[in-house]
Amino acid sequence: MDPNCIFCKIIAGESPSTIVYHDEQVVAFLDIHPAAPVHILIVPRQHIPSINHLTGDHEALLGHMYTVAKQLAIENGVAESGYRLIINSGPDARQAVFHLHLHLLGGREMRYPMG
Ligand code: AMP
Ligand code: ZN
């Protein structure tokens, strides 16, 4: 745990959040500033700052994050209407929280082209 990381604090129960799913590998909670009717963050319990910090050891964890996202899309009623999964990495992508997280966005038509 990084004591300066807001997502580590949420995972540790030291900061408030609306947790919608958790297991031994990941925690998922509602984004505090939702950008769509459904906006959930899927977060590994392990403090990994960004995609740049991934190693081969994290491959199963990343796959699990996407499987959890798919399940949450079903449970939140957007699996058929559609949804977008996003991981921002670094300044140009405007990553704001340096604890890896997968955004699940749905419930409205997404803008296109992306970016
Ligand atoms: P990113 O730009 O990919 O780093 O996105 C960070 C996301 O975390 C943003 O969508 C924020 O609204 C969200 N966020 C920041 N602090 C909190 C918090 N305490 N609880 C829930 N979501 C948060
Ligand atoms: Zn963290």
mmCIF file of C-alpha atoms and ligand atoms in Angstrom:
data_model
loop_
_atom_site.group_PDB
_atom_site.id
_atom_site.type_symbol
_atom_site.label_atom_id
_atom_site.label_comp_id
_atom_site.label_asym_id
_atom_site.label_seq_id
_atom_site.Cartn_x
_atom_site.Cartn_y
_atom_site.Cartn_z
ATOM 1 C CA MET A 1 0.000 0.000 0.000
ATOM 2 C CA ASP A 2 1.126 3.529 -0.839
ATOM 3 C CA PRO A 3 -0.051 5.758 2.046
ATOM 4 C CA ASN A 4 -0.276 8.748 -0.310
ATOM 5 C CA CYS A 5 -2.498 6.946 -2.838
ATOM 6 C CA ILE A 6 -6.237 7.661 -2.730
ATOM 7 C CA PHE A 7 -7.129 4.313 -4.306
ATOM 8 C CA CYS A 8 -4.964 2.408 -1.784
ATOM 9 C CA LYS A 9 -6.866 4.246 0.952
ATOM 10 C CA ILE A 10 -10.199 3.257 -0.600
ATOM 11 C CA ILE A 11 -9.076 -0.369 -0.860
ATOM 12 C CA ALA A 12 -7.961 -0.291 2.785
ATOM 13 C CA GLY A 13 -11.331 1.160 3.843
ATOM 14 C CA GLU A 14 -9.668 4.362 5.020
ATOM 15 C CA SER A 15 -11.379 6.596 2.465
ATOM 16 C CA PRO A 16 -15.092 6.524 1.569
ATOM 17 C CA SER A 17 -16.332 5.026 -1.687
ATOM 18 C CA THR A 18 -19.238 3.056 -3.070
ATOM 19 C CA ILE A 19 -17.774 -0.381 -3.611
ATOM 20 C CA VAL A 20 -19.771 -2.471 -6.084
ATOM 21 C CA TYR A 21 -17.519 -5.547 -6.271
ATOM 22 C CA HIS A 22 -14.468 -6.960 -4.537
ATOM 23 C CA ASP A 23 -12.460 -10.146 -4.491
ATOM 24 C CA GLU A 24 -8.934 -11.168 -3.538
ATOM 25 C CA GLN A 25 -7.405 -9.432 -6.554
ATOM 26 C CA VAL A 26 -9.506 -6.373 -7.369
ATOM 27 C CA VAL A 27 -11.916 -3.816 -5.944
ATOM 28 C CA ALA A 28 -14.496 -1.954 -8.066
ATOM 29 C CA PHE A 29 -16.182 1.280 -6.967
ATOM 30 C CA LEU A 30 -18.202 4.113 -8.470
ATOM 31 C CA ASP A 31 -16.262 7.006 -9.969
ATOM 32 C CA ILE A 32 -16.754 10.090 -7.793
ATOM 33 C CA HIS A 33 -17.237 12.284 -10.894
ATOM 34 C CA PRO A 34 -19.181 10.023 -13.263
ATOM 35 C CA ALA A 35 -18.663 10.758 -16.951
ATOM 36 C CA ALA A 36 -21.571 8.505 -17.971
ATOM 37 C CA PRO A 37 -24.648 6.978 -16.295
ATOM 38 C CA VAL A 38 -22.521 3.918 -15.526
ATOM 39 C CA HIS A 39 -18.960 4.786 -14.507
ATOM 40 C CA ILE A 40 -17.150 2.168 -12.450
ATOM 41 C CA LEU A 41 -13.424 1.884 -11.719
ATOM 42 C CA ILE A 42 -11.927 -1.609 -11.544
ATOM 43 C CA VAL A 43 -8.749 -1.406 -9.478
ATOM 44 C CA PRO A 44 -6.153 -4.024 -8.521
ATOM 45 C CA ARG A 45 -5.545 -4.316 -4.782
ATOM 46 C CA GLN A 46 -1.833 -4.157 -5.546
ATOM 47 C CA HIS A 47 -0.439 -0.627 -5.985
ATOM 48 C CA ILE A 48 0.703 -0.592 -9.614
ATOM 49 C CA PRO A 49 1.122 3.068 -10.679
ATOM 50 C CA SER A 50 0.348 2.682 -14.375
ATOM 51 C CA ILE A 51 0.447 0.429 -17.410
ATOM 52 C CA ASN A 52 4.123 1.408 -17.718
ATOM 53 C CA HIS A 53 4.800 -0.571 -14.558
ATOM 54 C CA LEU A 54 3.321 -3.856 -15.763
ATOM 55 C CA THR A 55 5.403 -6.995 -15.996
ATOM 56 C CA GLY A 56 4.599 -10.465 -17.231
ATOM 57 C CA ASP A 57 3.625 -11.364 -13.669
ATOM 58 C CA HIS A 58 0.615 -9.057 -13.986
ATOM 59 C CA GLU A 59 -0.887 -10.674 -17.084
ATOM 60 C CA ALA A 60 -3.418 -12.833 -15.215
ATOM 61 C CA LEU A 61 -4.417 -9.849 -13.075
ATOM 62 C CA LEU A 62 -5.079 -7.700 -16.156
ATOM 63 C CA GLY A 63 -7.168 -10.447 -17.675
ATOM 64 C CA HIS A 64 -9.131 -10.717 -14.444
ATOM 65 C CA MET A 65 -9.799 -6.961 -14.438
ATOM 66 C CA TYR A 66 -11.428 -7.288 -17.878
ATOM 67 C CA THR A 67 -13.469 -10.311 -16.842
ATOM 68 C CA VAL A 68 -14.753 -8.380 -13.814
ATOM 69 C CA ALA A 69 -15.550 -5.419 -16.097
ATOM 70 C CA LYS A 70 -17.619 -7.677 -18.345
ATOM 71 C CA GLN A 71 -19.546 -9.032 -15.367
ATOM 72 C CA LEU A 72 -20.197 -5.512 -14.030
ATOM 73 C CA ALA A 73 -21.381 -4.441 -17.482
ATOM 74 C CA ILE A 74 -23.961 -7.242 -17.358
ATOM 75 C CA GLU A 75 -25.033 -6.416 -13.803
ATOM 76 C CA ASN A 76 -25.394 -2.705 -14.636
ATOM 77 C CA GLY A 77 -27.482 -3.365 -17.737
ATOM 78 C CA VAL A 78 -25.068 -2.099 -20.391
ATOM 79 C CA ALA A 79 -23.675 -5.350 -21.796
ATOM 80 C CA GLU A 80 -26.007 -5.233 -24.797
ATOM 81 C CA SER A 81 -26.308 -1.446 -25.244
ATOM 82 C CA GLY A 82 -22.540 -1.163 -25.173
ATOM 83 C CA TYR A 83 -19.781 0.251 -23.044
ATOM 84 C CA ARG A 84 -16.228 1.512 -23.220
ATOM 85 C CA LEU A 85 -13.255 0.227 -21.206
ATOM 86 C CA ILE A 86 -10.422 2.720 -20.801
ATOM 87 C CA ILE A 87 -7.044 2.754 -19.081
ATOM 88 C CA ASN A 88 -5.351 6.155 -19.173
ATOM 89 C CA SER A 89 -1.567 6.124 -18.980
ATOM 90 C CA GLY A 90 0.605 9.169 -18.466
ATOM 91 C CA PRO A 91 0.196 12.913 -18.984
ATOM 92 C CA ASP A 92 -1.062 12.978 -22.577
ATOM 93 C CA ALA A 93 -3.825 10.553 -21.603
ATOM 94 C CA ARG A 94 -4.543 12.773 -18.568
ATOM 95 C CA GLN A 95 -4.009 10.019 -16.040
ATOM 96 C CA ALA A 96 -4.839 11.690 -12.731
ATOM 97 C CA VAL A 97 -4.577 8.836 -10.218
ATOM 98 C CA PHE A 98 -1.373 6.827 -10.353
ATOM 99 C CA HIS A 99 -2.849 3.555 -9.188
ATOM 100 C CA LEU A 100 -3.807 1.432 -12.176
ATOM 101 C CA HIS A 101 -7.543 1.444 -12.884
ATOM 102 C CA LEU A 102 -9.870 0.334 -15.646
ATOM 103 C CA HIS A 103 -12.782 2.690 -16.377
ATOM 104 C CA LEU A 104 -16.101 1.048 -17.300
ATOM 105 C CA LEU A 105 -18.273 3.653 -19.028
ATOM 106 C CA GLY A 106 -21.779 3.004 -20.329
ATOM 107 C CA GLY A 107 -25.413 3.995 -20.338
ATOM 108 C CA ARG A 108 -25.127 6.515 -23.169
ATOM 109 C CA GLU A 109 -23.686 6.564 -26.666
ATOM 110 C CA MET A 110 -19.957 7.237 -26.457
ATOM 111 C CA ARG A 111 -18.365 10.028 -28.451
ATOM 112 C CA TYR A 112 -16.387 9.117 -31.528
ATOM 113 C CA PRO A 113 -13.688 9.571 -32.758
ATOM 114 C CA MET A 114 -12.009 8.906 -29.455
ATOM 115 C CA GLY A 115 -9.592 11.290 -27.835
HETATM 116 P P1 AMP B 1 -7.682 8.869 -14.607
HETATM 117 O O1 AMP B 1 -7.725 10.184 -15.305
HETATM 118 O O2 AMP B 1 -7.782 7.704 -15.549
HETATM 119 O O3 AMP B 1 -6.494 8.770 -13.654
HETATM 120 O O4 AMP B 1 -9.019 8.811 -13.766
HETATM 121 C C1 AMP B 1 -9.089 8.943 -12.375
HETATM 122 C C2 AMP B 1 -10.545 8.824 -12.000
HETATM 123 O O5 AMP B 1 -10.626 8.654 -10.598
HETATM 124 C C3 AMP B 1 -11.375 10.061 -12.349
HETATM 125 O O6 AMP B 1 -12.448 9.670 -13.208
HETATM 126 C C4 AMP B 1 -11.864 10.567 -10.992
HETATM 127 O O7 AMP B 1 -13.171 11.083 -11.040
HETATM 128 C C5 AMP B 1 -11.776 9.311 -10.142
HETATM 129 N N1 AMP B 1 -11.582 9.535 -8.720
HETATM 130 C C6 AMP B 1 -10.673 10.325 -8.130
HETATM 131 N N2 AMP B 1 -10.780 10.274 -6.794
HETATM 132 C C7 AMP B 1 -11.795 9.408 -6.528
HETATM 133 C C8 AMP B 1 -12.396 8.922 -5.342
HETATM 134 N N3 AMP B 1 -11.984 9.311 -4.138
HETATM 135 N N4 AMP B 1 -13.403 8.033 -5.445
HETATM 136 C C9 AMP B 1 -13.840 7.634 -6.655
HETATM 137 N N5 AMP B 1 -13.303 8.046 -7.818
HETATM 138 C C10 AMP B 1 -12.300 8.924 -7.760
HETATM 139 ZN ZN ZN B 2 -2.397 2.827 -4.694
#
